[in-house]
Short mmCIF file of C-alpha atoms in Angstrom, two decimals:
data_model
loop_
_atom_site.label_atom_id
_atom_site.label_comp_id
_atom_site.label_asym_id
_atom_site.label_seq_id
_atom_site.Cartn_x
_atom_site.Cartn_y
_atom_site.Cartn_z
CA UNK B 1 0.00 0.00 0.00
CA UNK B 2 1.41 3.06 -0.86
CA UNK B 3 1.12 6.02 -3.70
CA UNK B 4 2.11 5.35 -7.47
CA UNK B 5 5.70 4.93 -7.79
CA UNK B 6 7.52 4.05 -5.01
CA UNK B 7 8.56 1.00 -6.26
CA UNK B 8 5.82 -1.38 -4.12
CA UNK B 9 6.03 -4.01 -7.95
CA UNK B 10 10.04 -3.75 -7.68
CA UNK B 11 10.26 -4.62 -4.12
CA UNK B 12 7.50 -7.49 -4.13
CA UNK B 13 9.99 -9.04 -7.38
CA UNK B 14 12.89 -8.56 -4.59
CA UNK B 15 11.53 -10.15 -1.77
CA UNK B 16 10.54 -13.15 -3.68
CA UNK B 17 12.88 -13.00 -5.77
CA UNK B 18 10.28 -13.78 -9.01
CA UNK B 19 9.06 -11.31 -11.10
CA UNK B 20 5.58 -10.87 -10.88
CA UNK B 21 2.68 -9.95 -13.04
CA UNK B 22 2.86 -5.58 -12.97
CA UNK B 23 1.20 -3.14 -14.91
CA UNK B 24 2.57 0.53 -14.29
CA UNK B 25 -0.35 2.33 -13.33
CA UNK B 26 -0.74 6.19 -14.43
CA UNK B 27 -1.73 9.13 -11.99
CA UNK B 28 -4.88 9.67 -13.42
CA UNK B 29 -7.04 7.28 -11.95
CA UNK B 30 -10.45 8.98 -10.12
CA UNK B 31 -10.29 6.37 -7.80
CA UNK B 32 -8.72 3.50 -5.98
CA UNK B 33 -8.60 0.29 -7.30
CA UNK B 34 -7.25 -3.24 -5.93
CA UNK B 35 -6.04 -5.74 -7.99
CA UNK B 36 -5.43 -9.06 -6.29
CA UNK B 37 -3.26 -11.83 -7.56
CA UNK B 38 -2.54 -15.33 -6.50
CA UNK B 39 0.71 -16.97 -7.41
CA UNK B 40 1.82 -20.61 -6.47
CA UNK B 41 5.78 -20.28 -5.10
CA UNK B 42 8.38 -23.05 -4.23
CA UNK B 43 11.68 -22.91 -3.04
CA UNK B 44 12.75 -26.25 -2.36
CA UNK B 45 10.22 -28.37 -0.79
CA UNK B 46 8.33 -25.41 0.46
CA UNK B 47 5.38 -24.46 -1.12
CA UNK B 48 3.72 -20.81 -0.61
CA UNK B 49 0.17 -19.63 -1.67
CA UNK B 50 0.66 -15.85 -1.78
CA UNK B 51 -1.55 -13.58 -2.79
CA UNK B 52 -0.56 -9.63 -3.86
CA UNK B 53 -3.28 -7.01 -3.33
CA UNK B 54 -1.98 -4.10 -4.96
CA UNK B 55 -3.20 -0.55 -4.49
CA UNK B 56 -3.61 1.16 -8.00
CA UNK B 57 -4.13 4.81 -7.47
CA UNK B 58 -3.67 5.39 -4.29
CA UNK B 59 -2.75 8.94 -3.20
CA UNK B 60 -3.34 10.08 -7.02
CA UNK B 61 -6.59 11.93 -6.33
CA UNK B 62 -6.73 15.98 -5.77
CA UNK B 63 -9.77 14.84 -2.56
CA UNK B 64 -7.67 12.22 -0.67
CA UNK B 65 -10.32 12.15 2.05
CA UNK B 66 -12.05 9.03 1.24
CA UNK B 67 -8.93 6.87 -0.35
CA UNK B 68 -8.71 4.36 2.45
CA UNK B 69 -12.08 3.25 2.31
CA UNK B 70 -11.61 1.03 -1.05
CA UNK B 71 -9.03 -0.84 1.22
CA UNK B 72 -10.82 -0.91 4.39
CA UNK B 73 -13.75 -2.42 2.29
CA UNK B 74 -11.82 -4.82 0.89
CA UNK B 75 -10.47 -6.20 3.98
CA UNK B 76 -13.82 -6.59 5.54
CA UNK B 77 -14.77 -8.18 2.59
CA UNK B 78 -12.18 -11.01 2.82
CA UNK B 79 -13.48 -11.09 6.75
CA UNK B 80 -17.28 -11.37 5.64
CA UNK B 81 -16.19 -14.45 3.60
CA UNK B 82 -14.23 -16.08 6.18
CA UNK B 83 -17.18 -15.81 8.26
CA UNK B 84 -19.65 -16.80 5.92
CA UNK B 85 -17.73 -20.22 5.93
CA UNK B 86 -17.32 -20.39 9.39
CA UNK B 87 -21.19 -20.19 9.94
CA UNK B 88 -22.04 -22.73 7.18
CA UNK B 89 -23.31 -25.76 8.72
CA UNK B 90 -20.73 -28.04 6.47
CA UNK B 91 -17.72 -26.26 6.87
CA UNK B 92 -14.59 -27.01 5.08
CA UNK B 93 -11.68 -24.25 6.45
CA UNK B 94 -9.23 -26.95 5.89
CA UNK B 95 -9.45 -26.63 1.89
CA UNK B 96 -10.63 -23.03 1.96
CA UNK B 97 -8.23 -20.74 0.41
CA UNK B 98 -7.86 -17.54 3.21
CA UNK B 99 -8.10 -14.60 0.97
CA UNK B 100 -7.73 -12.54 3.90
CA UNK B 101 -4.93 -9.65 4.61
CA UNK B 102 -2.03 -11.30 7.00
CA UNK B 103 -0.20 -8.00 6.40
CA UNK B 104 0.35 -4.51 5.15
CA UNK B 105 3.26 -3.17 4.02
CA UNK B 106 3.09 0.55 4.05
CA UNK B 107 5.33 2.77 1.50
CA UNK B 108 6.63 6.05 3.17
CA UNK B 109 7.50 8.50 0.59
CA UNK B 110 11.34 9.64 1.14
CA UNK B 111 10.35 13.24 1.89
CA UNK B 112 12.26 13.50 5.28
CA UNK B 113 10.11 15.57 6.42
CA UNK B 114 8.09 13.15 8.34
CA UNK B 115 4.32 11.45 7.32
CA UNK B 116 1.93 12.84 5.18
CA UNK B 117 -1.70 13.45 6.65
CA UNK B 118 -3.42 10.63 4.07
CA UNK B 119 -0.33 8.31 5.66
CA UNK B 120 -1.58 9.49 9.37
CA UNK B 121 -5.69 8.72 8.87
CA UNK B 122 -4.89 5.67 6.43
CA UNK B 123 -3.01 4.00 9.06
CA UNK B 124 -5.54 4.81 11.55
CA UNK B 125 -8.06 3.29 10.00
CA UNK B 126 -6.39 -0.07 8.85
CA UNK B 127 -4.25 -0.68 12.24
CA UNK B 128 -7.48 -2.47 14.30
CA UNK B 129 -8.41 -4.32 10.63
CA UNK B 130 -4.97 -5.43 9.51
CA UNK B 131 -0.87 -5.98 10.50
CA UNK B 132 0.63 -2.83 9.30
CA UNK B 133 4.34 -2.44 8.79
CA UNK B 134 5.82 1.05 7.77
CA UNK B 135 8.70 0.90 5.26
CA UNK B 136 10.17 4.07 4.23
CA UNK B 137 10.37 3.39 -0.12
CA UNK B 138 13.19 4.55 -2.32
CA UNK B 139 15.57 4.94 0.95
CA UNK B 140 18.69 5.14 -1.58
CA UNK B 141 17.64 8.96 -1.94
CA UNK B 142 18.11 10.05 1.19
CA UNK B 143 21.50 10.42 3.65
CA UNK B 144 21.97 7.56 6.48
CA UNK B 145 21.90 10.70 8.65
CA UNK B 146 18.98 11.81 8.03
CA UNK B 147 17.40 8.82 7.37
CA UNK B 148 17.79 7.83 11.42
CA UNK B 149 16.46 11.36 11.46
CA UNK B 150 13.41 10.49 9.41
CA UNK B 151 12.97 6.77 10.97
CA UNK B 152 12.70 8.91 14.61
CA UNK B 153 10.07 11.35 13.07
CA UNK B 154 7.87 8.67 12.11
CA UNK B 155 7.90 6.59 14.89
CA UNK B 156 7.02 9.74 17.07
CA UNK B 157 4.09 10.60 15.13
CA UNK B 158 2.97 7.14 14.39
CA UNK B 159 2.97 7.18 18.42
CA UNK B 160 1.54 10.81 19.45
CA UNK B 161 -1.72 10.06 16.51
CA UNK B 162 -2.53 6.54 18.21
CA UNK B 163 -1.34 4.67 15.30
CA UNK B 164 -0.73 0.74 16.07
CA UNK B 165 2.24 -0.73 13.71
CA UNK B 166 2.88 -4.55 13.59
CA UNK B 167 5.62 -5.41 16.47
CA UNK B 168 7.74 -8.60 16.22
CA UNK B 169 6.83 -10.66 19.13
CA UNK B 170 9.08 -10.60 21.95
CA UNK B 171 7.58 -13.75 24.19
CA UNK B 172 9.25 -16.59 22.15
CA UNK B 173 12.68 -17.14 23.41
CA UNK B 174 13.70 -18.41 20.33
CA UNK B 175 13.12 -15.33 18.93
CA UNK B 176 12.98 -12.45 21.39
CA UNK B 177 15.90 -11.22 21.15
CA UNK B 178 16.20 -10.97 17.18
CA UNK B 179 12.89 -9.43 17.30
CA UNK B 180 13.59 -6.71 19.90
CA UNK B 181 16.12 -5.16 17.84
CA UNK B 182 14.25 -5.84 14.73
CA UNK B 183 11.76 -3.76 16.06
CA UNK B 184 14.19 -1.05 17.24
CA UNK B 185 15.25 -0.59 13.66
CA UNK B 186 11.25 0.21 12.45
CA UNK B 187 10.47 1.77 9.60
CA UNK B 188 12.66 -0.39 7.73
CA UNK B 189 14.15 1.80 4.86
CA UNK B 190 14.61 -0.55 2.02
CA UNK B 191 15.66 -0.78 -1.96
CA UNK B 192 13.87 -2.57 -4.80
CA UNK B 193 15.82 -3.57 -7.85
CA UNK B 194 14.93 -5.89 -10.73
CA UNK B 195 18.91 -5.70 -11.98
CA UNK B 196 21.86 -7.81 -11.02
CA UNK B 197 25.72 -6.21 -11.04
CA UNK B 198 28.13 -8.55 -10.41
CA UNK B 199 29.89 -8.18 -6.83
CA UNK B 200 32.79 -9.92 -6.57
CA UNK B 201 32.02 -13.54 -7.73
CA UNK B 202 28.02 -13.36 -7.25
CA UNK B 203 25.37 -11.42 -9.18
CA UNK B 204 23.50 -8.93 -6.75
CA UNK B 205 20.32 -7.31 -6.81
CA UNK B 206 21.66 -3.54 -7.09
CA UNK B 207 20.85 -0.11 -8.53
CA UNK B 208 23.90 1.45 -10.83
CA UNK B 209 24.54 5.11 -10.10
CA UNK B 210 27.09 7.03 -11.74
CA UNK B 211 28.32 7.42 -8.28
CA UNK B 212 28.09 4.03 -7.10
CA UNK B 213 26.29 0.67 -6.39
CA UNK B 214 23.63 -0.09 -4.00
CA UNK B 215 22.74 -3.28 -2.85
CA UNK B 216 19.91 -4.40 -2.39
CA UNK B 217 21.07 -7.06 0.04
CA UNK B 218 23.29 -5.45 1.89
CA UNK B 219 22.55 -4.49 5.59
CA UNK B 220 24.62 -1.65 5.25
CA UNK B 221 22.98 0.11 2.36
CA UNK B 222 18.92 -0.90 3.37
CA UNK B 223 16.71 -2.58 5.63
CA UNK B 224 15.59 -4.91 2.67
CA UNK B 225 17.59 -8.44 4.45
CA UNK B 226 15.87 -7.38 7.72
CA UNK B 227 12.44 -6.68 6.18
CA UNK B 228 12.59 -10.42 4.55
CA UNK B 229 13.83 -12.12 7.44
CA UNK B 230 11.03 -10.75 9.71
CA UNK B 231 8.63 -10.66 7.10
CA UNK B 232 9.23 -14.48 5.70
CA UNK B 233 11.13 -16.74 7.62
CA UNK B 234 10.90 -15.37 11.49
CA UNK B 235 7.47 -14.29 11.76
CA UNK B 236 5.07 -15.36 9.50
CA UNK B 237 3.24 -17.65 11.55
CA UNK B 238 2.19 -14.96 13.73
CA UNK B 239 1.38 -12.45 11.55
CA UNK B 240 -1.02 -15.26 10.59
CA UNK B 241 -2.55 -15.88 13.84
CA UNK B 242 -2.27 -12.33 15.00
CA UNK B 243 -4.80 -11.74 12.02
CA UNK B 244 -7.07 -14.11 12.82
CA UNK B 245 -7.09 -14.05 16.55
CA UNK B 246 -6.97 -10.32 17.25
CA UNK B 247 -8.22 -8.45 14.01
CA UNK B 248 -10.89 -11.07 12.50
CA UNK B 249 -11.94 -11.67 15.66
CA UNK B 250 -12.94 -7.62 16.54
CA UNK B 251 -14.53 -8.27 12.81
CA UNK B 252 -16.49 -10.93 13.70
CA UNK B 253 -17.45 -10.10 17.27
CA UNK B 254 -19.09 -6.88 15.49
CA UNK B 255 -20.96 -8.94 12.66
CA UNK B 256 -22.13 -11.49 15.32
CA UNK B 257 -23.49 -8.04 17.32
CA UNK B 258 -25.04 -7.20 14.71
CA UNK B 259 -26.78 -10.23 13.76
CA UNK B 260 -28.01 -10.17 17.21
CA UNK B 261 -25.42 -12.36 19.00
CA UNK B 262 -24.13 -10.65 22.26
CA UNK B 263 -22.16 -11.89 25.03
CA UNK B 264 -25.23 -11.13 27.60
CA UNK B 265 -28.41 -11.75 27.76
CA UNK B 266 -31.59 -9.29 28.12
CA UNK B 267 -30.41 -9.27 31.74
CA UNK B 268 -26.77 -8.29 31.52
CA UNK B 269 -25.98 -12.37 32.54
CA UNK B 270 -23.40 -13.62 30.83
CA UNK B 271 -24.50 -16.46 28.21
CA UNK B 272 -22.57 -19.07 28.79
CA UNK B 273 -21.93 -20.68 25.49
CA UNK B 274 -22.34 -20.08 21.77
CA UNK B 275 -25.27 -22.37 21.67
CA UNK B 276 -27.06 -20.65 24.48
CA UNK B 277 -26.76 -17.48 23.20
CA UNK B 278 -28.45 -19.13 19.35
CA UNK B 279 -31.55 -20.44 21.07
CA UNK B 280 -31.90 -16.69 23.24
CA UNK B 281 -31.79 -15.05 19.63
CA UNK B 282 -33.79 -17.98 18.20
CA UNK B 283 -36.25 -17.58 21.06
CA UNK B 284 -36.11 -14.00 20.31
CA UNK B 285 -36.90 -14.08 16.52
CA UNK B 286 -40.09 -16.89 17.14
CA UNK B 287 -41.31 -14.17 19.79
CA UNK B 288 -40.94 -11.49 17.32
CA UNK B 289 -42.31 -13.75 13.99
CA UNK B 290 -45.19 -14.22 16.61
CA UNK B 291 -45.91 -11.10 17.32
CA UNK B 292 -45.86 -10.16 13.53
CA UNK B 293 -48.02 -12.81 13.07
CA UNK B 294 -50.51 -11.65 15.67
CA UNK B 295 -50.37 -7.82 14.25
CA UNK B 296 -50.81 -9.22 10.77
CA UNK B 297 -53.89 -11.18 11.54
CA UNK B 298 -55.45 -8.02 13.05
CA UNK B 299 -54.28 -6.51 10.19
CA UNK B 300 -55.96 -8.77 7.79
CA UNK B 301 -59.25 -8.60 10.63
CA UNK B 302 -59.56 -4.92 10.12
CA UNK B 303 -58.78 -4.71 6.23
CA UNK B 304 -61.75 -7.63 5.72
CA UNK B 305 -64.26 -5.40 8.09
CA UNK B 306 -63.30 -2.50 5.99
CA UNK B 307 -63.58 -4.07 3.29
CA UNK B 308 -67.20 -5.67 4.05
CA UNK B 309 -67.88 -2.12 4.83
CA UNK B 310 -66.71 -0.63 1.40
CA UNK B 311 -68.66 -3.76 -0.18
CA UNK B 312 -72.02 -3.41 1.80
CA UNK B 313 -72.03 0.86 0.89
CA UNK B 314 -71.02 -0.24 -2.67
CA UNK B 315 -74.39 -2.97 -2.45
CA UNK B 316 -76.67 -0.06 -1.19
CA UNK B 317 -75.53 2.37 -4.00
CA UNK B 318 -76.31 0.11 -6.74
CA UNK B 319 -79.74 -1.00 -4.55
CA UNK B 320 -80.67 2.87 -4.98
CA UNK B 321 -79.35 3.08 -8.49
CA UNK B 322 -81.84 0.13 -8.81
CA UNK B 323 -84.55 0.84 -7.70
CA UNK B 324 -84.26 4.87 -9.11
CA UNK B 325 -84.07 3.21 -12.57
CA UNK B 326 -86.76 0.28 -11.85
CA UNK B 327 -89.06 3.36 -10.96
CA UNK B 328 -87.89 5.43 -13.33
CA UNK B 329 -88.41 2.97 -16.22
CA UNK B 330 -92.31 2.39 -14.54
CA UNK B 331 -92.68 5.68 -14.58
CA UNK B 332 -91.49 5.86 -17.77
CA UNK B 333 -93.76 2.98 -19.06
CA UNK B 334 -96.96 4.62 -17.56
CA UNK B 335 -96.22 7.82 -19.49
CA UNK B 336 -95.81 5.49 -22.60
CA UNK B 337 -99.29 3.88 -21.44
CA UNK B 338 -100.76 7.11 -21.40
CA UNK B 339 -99.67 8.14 -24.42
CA UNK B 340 -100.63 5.09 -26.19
CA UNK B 341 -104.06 5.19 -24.59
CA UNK B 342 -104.32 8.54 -25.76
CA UNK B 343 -103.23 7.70 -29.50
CA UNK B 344 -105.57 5.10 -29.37
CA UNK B 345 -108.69 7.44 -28.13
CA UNK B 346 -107.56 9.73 -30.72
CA UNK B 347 -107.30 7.26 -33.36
CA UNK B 348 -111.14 5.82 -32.54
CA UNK B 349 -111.77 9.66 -32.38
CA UNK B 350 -110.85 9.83 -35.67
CA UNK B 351 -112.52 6.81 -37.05
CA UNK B 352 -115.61 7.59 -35.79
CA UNK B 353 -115.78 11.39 -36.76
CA UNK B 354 -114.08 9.53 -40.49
CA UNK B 355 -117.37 6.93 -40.35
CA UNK B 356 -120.03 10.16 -39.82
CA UNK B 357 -118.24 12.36 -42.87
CA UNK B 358 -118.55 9.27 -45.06
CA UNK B 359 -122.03 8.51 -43.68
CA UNK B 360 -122.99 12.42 -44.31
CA UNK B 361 -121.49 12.70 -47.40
CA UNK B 362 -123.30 9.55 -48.75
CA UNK B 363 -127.15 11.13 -47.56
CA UNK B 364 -126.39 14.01 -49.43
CA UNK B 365 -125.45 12.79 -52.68
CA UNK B 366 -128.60 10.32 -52.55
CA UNK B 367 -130.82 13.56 -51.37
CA UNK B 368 -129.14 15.29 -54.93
CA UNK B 369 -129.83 12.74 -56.92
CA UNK B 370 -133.72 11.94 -55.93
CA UNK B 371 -133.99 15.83 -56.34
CA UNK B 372 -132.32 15.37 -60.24
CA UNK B 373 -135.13 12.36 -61.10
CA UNK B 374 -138.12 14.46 -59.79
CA UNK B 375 -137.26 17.54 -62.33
#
């Protein structure tokens, strides 16, 4: 972890001592990516799973405020899927391939001048999540001087901000001593090179200056020899279980809180086991499905009343409707009654009044027509 080029590809090739799969990244990124990669390594009859999460981006943005967080979400990622298989019922950790962060190796920039605020509240917010161990990048640039100088800076404000670095353990004899004045000599200030000079008889890891040759491996030019030994052969193992006892642990003590699992009961008692706290929160959840159930029967009571009510006013409207059209039509068919009647009257009216013209009209032409003869 560290800002674009500061040689974090360079010194991962040295410490290994394989070149890896890199991709310069540019400074012109928006945000902060991580690219993981997982490489099979043997040296000898050890094998090594490693896997390289590398940082693209970081510290490239004008608003630095929020670059951690692609990290910090990343780690708690890896945590969430731990967890995920510790909780399945058929667990199988033995085969499962840890993807989660054993350490972080944090490039200083050579300024001298001490740590940069984004170094300060990065650190901050990584030290409970993940093993963090300062390296001051590029330390060829800078006198030995004022490197001790700069080593003594850091330290001091790592200490006065509340930051927690990775310490070697000191309570393995085997080891204590070694790691007591490995840890005296933190930040390690080390050199990455991908080129060998010939020293001697042997073929070094160095950087050619037209002043001079550094070495990569040699104690009195860099920190890179004490970085490896602590990093891969002394400590390892308990940068391993330091992860999972101490940081996935706070991880999954939270989760578990948050799922409902707490240490205590309703009563401040302390559960006893795992299993008696699941059947208080299984207890729990049947009360509360219970209770659900109860409010959504209720529910369901009240929306049926309401809607018998909406159903019975909706019956009377059409009833009314009804029975204004069933009297409206009546009253419409007596007015057709009436009129018919009336048509009818009219029509025999007219018949009859038709029946006297005819009659009248017949007398008078006979009454002519006698009149004619008589002449």
């Amino acid at each position: 972890l560290g800002e674009t080029g500061l040689g974090k590809s360079t010194l991962m090739d040295s410490l290994f001592n394989t070149s890896f799969e890199s991709t310069p990244s540019p400074h012109t990124l928006s945000a902060v990516k991580l690219k993981a990669h997982t490489y099979e390594l043997q040296e000898s009859n050890v094998r090594l799973k490693l896997t390289i999460v590398d940082t693209v981006g970081y510290g490239d943005q004008i608003n630095k405020e929020d670059s951690y967080q692609a990290i910090v979400d990343y780690i708690d990622a890896q945590f969430e899927a731990y967890l995920q298989e510790e909780l399945k019922i058929k667990r199988s950790l033995a085969t499962y391939h840890d993807t989660r962060i054993h350490i972080c190796l944090y490039f200083i920039c050579p300024t001298g001048h001490g740590l940069k605020s984004l170094d300060l509240s990065c650190m901050k917010k990584l030290d409970n999540k993940v093993n963090i161990i300062p390296i001051i990048a590029k330390a060829d640039t800078i006198s030995k001087s004022e490197l001790q100088k700069f080593k003594t800076k850091i330290i001091s404000e790592l200490s006065s901000n509340g930051v927690e670095i990775y310490q070697f353990p000191t309570d393995d004899e085997q080891v204590s001593e070694v790691n007591t004045d490995m840890n005296s000599h933190l930040p390690f200030a080390v050199i990455g090179s991908t080129d060998f000079v010939r020293v001697g008889n042997k073929m070094m890891r160095s950087r050619q200056y037209p002043w001079g040759t550094v070495q990569v491996e040699n104690e009195l030019h860099c920190d890179f020899v004490k970085l490896r030994e602590m990093l891969i052969r002394t400590n390892m193992e308990d940068m391993r279980e330091k992860t999972h006892c101490k940081h996935y642990e706070l991880y999954r003590k939270k989760r578990l809180e948050q799922m409902g699992f707490t240490d205590v009961d309703s009563e401040n008692k302390p559960f006893v086991s795992f299993q008696q706290s699941y059947e208080a929160k299984r207890s729990h959840h049947l009360q509360e499905i219970q209770q659900k159930e109860d409010e959504m029967r209720q529910m369901f009571v009240v929306r049926v009343k309401e809607k018998e009510t909406e159903l019975k006013e909706a019956e009377k409207e059409l009833h009314a409707k009804f029975d204004k059209l069933r009297h409206d039509h009546s009253e419409e068919k007596r007015k057709l009654e009436e009129s018919r009647k009336k048509l009818e009257d009219e029509i025999v009216e007219f018949n009859r009044r038709k029946t006297q013209f005819s009659q009248g009209s017949t007398s008078h032409h006979t009454l002519t027509l006698g009149k004619s003869k008589k002449k």
